[in-house]
Short mmCIF file of C-alpha atoms in Angstrom, two decimals:
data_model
loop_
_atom_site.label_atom_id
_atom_site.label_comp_id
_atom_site.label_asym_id
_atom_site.label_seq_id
_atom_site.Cartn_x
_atom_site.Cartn_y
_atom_site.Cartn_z
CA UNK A 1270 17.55 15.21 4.12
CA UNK A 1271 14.08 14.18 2.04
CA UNK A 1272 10.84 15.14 4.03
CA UNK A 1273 7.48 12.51 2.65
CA UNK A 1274 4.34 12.99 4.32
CA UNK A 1275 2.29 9.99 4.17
CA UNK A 1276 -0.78 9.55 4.76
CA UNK A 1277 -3.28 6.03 5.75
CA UNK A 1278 0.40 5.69 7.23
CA UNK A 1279 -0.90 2.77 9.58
CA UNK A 1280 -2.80 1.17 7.09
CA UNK A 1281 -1.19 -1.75 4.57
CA UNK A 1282 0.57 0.18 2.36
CA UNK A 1283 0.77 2.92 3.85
CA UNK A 1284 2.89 1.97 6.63
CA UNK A 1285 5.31 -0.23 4.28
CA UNK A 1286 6.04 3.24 2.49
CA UNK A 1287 6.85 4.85 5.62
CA UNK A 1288 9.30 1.81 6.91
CA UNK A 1289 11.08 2.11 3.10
CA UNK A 1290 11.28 5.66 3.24
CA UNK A 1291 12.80 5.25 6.75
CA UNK A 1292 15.36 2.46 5.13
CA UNK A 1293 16.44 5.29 2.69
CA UNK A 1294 17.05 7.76 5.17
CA UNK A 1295 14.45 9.94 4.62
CA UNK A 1296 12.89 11.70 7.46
CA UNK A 1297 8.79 10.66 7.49
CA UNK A 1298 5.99 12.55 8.67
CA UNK A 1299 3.37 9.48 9.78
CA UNK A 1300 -0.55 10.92 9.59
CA UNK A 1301 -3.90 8.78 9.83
CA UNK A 1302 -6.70 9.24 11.08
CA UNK A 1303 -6.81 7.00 13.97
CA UNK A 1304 -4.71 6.72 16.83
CA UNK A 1305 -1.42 5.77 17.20
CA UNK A 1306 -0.91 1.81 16.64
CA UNK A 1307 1.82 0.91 19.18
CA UNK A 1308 2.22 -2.55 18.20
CA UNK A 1309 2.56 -1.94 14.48
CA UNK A 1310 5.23 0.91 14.87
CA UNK A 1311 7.39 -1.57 16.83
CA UNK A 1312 8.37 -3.60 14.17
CA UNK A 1313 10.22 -0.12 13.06
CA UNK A 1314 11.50 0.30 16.48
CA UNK A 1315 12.19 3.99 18.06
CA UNK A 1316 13.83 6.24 15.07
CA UNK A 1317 13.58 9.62 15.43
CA UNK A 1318 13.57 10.40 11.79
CA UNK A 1319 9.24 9.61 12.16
CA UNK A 1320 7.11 11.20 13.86
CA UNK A 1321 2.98 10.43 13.87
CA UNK A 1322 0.82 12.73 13.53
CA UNK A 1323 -3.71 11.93 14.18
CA UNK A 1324 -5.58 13.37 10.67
CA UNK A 1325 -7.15 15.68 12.98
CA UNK A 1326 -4.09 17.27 14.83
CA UNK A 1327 -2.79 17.88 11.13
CA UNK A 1328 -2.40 21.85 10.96
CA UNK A 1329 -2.99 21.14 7.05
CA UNK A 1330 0.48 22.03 6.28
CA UNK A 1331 3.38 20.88 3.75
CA UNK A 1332 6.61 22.19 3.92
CA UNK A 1333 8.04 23.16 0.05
CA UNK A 1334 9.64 20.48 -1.27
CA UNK A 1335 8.63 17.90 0.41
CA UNK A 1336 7.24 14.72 -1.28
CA UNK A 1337 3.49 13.61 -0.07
CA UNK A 1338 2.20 9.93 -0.78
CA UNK A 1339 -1.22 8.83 -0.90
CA UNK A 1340 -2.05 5.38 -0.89
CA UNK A 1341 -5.58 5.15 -2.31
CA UNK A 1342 -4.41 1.62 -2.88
CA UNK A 1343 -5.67 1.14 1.09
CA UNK A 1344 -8.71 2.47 0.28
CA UNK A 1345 -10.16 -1.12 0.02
CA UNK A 1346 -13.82 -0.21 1.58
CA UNK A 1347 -15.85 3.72 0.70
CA UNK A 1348 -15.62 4.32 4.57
CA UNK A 1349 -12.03 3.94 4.71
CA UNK A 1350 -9.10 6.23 4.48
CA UNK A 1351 -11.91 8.61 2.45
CA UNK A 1352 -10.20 11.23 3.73
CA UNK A 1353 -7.31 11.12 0.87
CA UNK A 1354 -9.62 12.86 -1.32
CA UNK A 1355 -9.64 15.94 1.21
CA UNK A 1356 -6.34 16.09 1.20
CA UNK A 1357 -6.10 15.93 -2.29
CA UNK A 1358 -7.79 18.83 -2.59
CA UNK A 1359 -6.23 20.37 0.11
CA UNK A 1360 -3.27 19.80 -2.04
CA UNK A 1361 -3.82 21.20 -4.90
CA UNK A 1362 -4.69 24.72 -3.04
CA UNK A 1363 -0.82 24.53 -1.78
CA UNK A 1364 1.18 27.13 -4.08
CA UNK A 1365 4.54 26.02 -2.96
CA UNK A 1366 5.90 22.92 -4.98
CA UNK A 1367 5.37 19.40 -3.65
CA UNK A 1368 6.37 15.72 -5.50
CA UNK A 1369 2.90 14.31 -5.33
CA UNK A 1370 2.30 10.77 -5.41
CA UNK A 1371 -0.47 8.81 -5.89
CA UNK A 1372 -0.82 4.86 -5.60
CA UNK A 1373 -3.76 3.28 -7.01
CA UNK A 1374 -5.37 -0.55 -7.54
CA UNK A 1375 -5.32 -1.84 -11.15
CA UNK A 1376 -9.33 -1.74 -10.03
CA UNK A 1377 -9.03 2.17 -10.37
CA UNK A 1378 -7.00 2.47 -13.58
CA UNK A 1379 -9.77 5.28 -14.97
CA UNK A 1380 -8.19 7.43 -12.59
CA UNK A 1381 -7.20 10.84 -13.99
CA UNK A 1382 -4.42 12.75 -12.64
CA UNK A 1383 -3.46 16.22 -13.33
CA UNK A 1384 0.15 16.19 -11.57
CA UNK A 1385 2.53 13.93 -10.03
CA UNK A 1386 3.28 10.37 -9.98
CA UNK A 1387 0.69 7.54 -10.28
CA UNK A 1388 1.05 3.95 -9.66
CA UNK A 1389 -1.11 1.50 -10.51
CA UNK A 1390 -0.57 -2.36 -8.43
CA UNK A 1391 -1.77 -5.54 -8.62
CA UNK A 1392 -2.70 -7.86 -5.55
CA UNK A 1393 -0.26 -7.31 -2.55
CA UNK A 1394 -0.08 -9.67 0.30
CA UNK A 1395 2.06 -10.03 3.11
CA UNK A 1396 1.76 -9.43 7.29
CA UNK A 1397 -1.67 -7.16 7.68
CA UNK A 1398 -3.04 -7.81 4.54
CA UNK A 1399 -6.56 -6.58 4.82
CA UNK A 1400 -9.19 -9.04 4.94
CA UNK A 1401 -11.09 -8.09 1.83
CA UNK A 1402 -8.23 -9.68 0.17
CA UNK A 1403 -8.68 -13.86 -0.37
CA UNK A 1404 -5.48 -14.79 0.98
CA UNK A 1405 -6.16 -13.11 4.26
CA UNK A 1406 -9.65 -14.62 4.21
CA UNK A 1407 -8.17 -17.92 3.58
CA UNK A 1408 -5.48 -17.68 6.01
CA UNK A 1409 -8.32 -16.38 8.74
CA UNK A 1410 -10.11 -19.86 8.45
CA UNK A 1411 -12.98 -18.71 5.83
CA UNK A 1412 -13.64 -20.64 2.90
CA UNK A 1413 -13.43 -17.78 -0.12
CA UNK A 1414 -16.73 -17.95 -0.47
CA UNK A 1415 -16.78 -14.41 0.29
CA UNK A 1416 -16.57 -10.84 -1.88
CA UNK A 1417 -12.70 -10.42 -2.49
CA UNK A 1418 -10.72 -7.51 -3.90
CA UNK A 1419 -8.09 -9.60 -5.36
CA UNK A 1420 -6.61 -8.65 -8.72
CA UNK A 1421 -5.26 -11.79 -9.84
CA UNK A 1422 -3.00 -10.50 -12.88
CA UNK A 1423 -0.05 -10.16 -10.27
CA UNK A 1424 0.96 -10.95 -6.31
CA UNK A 1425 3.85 -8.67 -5.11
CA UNK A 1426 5.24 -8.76 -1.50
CA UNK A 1427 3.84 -5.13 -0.20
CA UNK A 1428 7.31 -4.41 0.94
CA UNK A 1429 9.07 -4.74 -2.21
CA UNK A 1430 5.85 -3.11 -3.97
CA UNK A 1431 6.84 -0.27 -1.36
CA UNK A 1432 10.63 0.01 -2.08
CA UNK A 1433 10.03 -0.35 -5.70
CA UNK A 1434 7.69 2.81 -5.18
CA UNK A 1435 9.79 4.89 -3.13
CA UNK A 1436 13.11 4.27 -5.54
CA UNK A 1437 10.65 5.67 -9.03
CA UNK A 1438 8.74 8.28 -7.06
CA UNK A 1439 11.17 10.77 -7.74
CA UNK A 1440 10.38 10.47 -11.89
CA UNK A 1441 7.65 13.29 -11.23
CA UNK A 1442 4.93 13.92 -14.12
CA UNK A 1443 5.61 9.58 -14.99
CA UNK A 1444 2.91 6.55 -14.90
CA UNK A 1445 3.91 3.27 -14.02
CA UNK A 1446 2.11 -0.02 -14.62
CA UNK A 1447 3.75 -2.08 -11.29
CA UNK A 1448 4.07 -5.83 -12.22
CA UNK A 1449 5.16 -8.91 -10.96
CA UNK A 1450 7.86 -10.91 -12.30
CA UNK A 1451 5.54 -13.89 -13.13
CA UNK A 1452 2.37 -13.26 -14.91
CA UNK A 1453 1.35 -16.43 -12.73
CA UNK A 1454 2.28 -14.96 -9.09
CA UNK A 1455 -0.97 -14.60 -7.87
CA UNK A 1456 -2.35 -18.18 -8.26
CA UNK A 1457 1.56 -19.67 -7.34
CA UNK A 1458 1.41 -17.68 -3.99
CA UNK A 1459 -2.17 -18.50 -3.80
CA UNK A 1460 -1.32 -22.22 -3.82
CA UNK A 1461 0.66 -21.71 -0.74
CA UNK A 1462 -2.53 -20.81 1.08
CA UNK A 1463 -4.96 -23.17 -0.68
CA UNK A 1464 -5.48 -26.51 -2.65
CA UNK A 1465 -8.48 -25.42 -3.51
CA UNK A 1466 -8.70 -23.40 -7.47
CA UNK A 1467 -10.40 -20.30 -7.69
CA UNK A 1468 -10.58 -18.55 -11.11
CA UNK A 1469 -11.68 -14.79 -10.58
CA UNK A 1470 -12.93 -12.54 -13.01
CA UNK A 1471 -9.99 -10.97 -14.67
CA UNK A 1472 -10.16 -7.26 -16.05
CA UNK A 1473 -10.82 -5.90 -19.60
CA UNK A 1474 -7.85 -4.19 -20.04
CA UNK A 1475 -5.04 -2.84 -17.68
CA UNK A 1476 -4.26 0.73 -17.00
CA UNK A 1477 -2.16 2.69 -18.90
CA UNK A 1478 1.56 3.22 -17.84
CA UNK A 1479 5.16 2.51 -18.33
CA UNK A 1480 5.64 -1.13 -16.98
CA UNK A 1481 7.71 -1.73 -13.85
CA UNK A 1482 8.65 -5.08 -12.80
CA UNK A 1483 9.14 -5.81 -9.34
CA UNK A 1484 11.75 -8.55 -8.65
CA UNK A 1485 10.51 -10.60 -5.32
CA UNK A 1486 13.29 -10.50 -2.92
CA UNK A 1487 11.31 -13.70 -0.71
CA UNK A 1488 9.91 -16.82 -1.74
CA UNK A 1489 5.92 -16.92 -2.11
CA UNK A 1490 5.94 -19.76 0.47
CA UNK A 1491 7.89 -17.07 3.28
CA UNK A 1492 6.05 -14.00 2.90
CA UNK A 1493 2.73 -16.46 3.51
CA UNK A 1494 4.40 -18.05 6.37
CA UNK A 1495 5.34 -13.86 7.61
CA UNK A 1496 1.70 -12.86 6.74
CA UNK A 1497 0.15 -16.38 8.73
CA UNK A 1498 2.23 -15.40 11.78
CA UNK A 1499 0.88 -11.71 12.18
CA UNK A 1500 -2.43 -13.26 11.99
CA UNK A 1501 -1.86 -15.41 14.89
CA UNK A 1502 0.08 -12.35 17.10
CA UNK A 1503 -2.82 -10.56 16.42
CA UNK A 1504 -5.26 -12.95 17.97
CA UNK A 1505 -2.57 -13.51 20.74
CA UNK A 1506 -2.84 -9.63 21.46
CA UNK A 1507 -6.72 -9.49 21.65
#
């Protein structure tokens, strides 16, 4: 059976790698560096095939073999999940071989890798989208007039950004451009969210990488409807 470590598992991404990974029968070792979120590991449901680990219970170990996932896509603020770079480097002082790979915002496309696999995404939305994104600010009552980390050359559902990871990440030593289907996804999802127009600053020029298209396999109009409703459970639960 495949062993992944995965780490900022309870943030965005991060946790929609661990519930593909799961759906592919892999078993998952869970590790962030907060405690365990009950009510976000319930929409898994009990499977022993994951267990969570706290960052600083971590003995700093990785069995040979296994693949390890970092999402530095969920690195949306300095202060958060800045631990991924010490365990980067903890990596790298491993001598056994590990599948490493590495998940990054089109924002970060100077990254330079010397090993594994690297992806680079566009926007991702869906339930717990962070709220440096617009469509979570939107969809929390604000008017966008706030700072937002959108990147408006693509929207993908984060769980079919996740599968679509998890079924490539085996194509060690590759780079992969991750795209939508419609170079107009992120305004026709936005419009779901929003009469109102907002024309962002668009990049220079995308990162380098063998494209991947990512079919949706929900309408634009559901996963904002799924994403709206986990807003309002959450409020519920506080």
């Amino acid at each position: 059976m495949n062993h992944a470590f995965v780490f900022a598992a309870q943030q965005f991404l991060g946790f929609e790698l661990c519930d593909a990974l799961l759906e592919n029968g892999w078993t998952v070792t869970a590790v962030d560096e907060a405690k365990e979120t009950e009510d976000k590991w319930l929409g898994i449901g009990r499977n022993s095939n994951i267990q969570y680990v706290p960052y600083e219970d971590w003995d700093k170990e990785v069995q040979s073999g296994c693949s390890v996932f970092l999402p530095f896509y969920d690195q949306v603020r300095e202060d958060k999940v800045s631990y991924l770079s010490e365990v980067e480097g903890l990596l790298s002082k491993i001598e056994q071989p590990l599948s490493i790979i590495r998940i990054y915002s089109n924002m970060d496309r100077d990254q330079k890798c010397k090993e594994g696999t690297v992806f680079y995404l566009p926007t991702l939305y869906g339930i717990h989208q962070p709220a440096e994104f617009l469509f979570a600010q939107l969809l929390n009552g604000e008017d966008g007039d706030s700072p937002y980390i959108d990147d408006p050359s693509g929207a993908i559902y984060v769980k079919d950004a996740a599968r679509s990871i998890i079924k490539h990440s085996s194509n060690t030593e590759e780079i992969y451009k991750v795209k939508a289907l419609s170079n107009q996804s992120w305004n026709e999802a936005l419009s779901y969210v929003t009469k109102k127009s907002f024309t962002p600053v668009r990049m220079d020029a995308e990162p380098n990488g063998k494209e991947l298209i990512v079919k949706p396999t929900k309408s634009h109009e559901s996963v904002i409807k799924e994403q709206l409703r986990g807003i309002h459970l959450h409020e519920i639960q506080e």
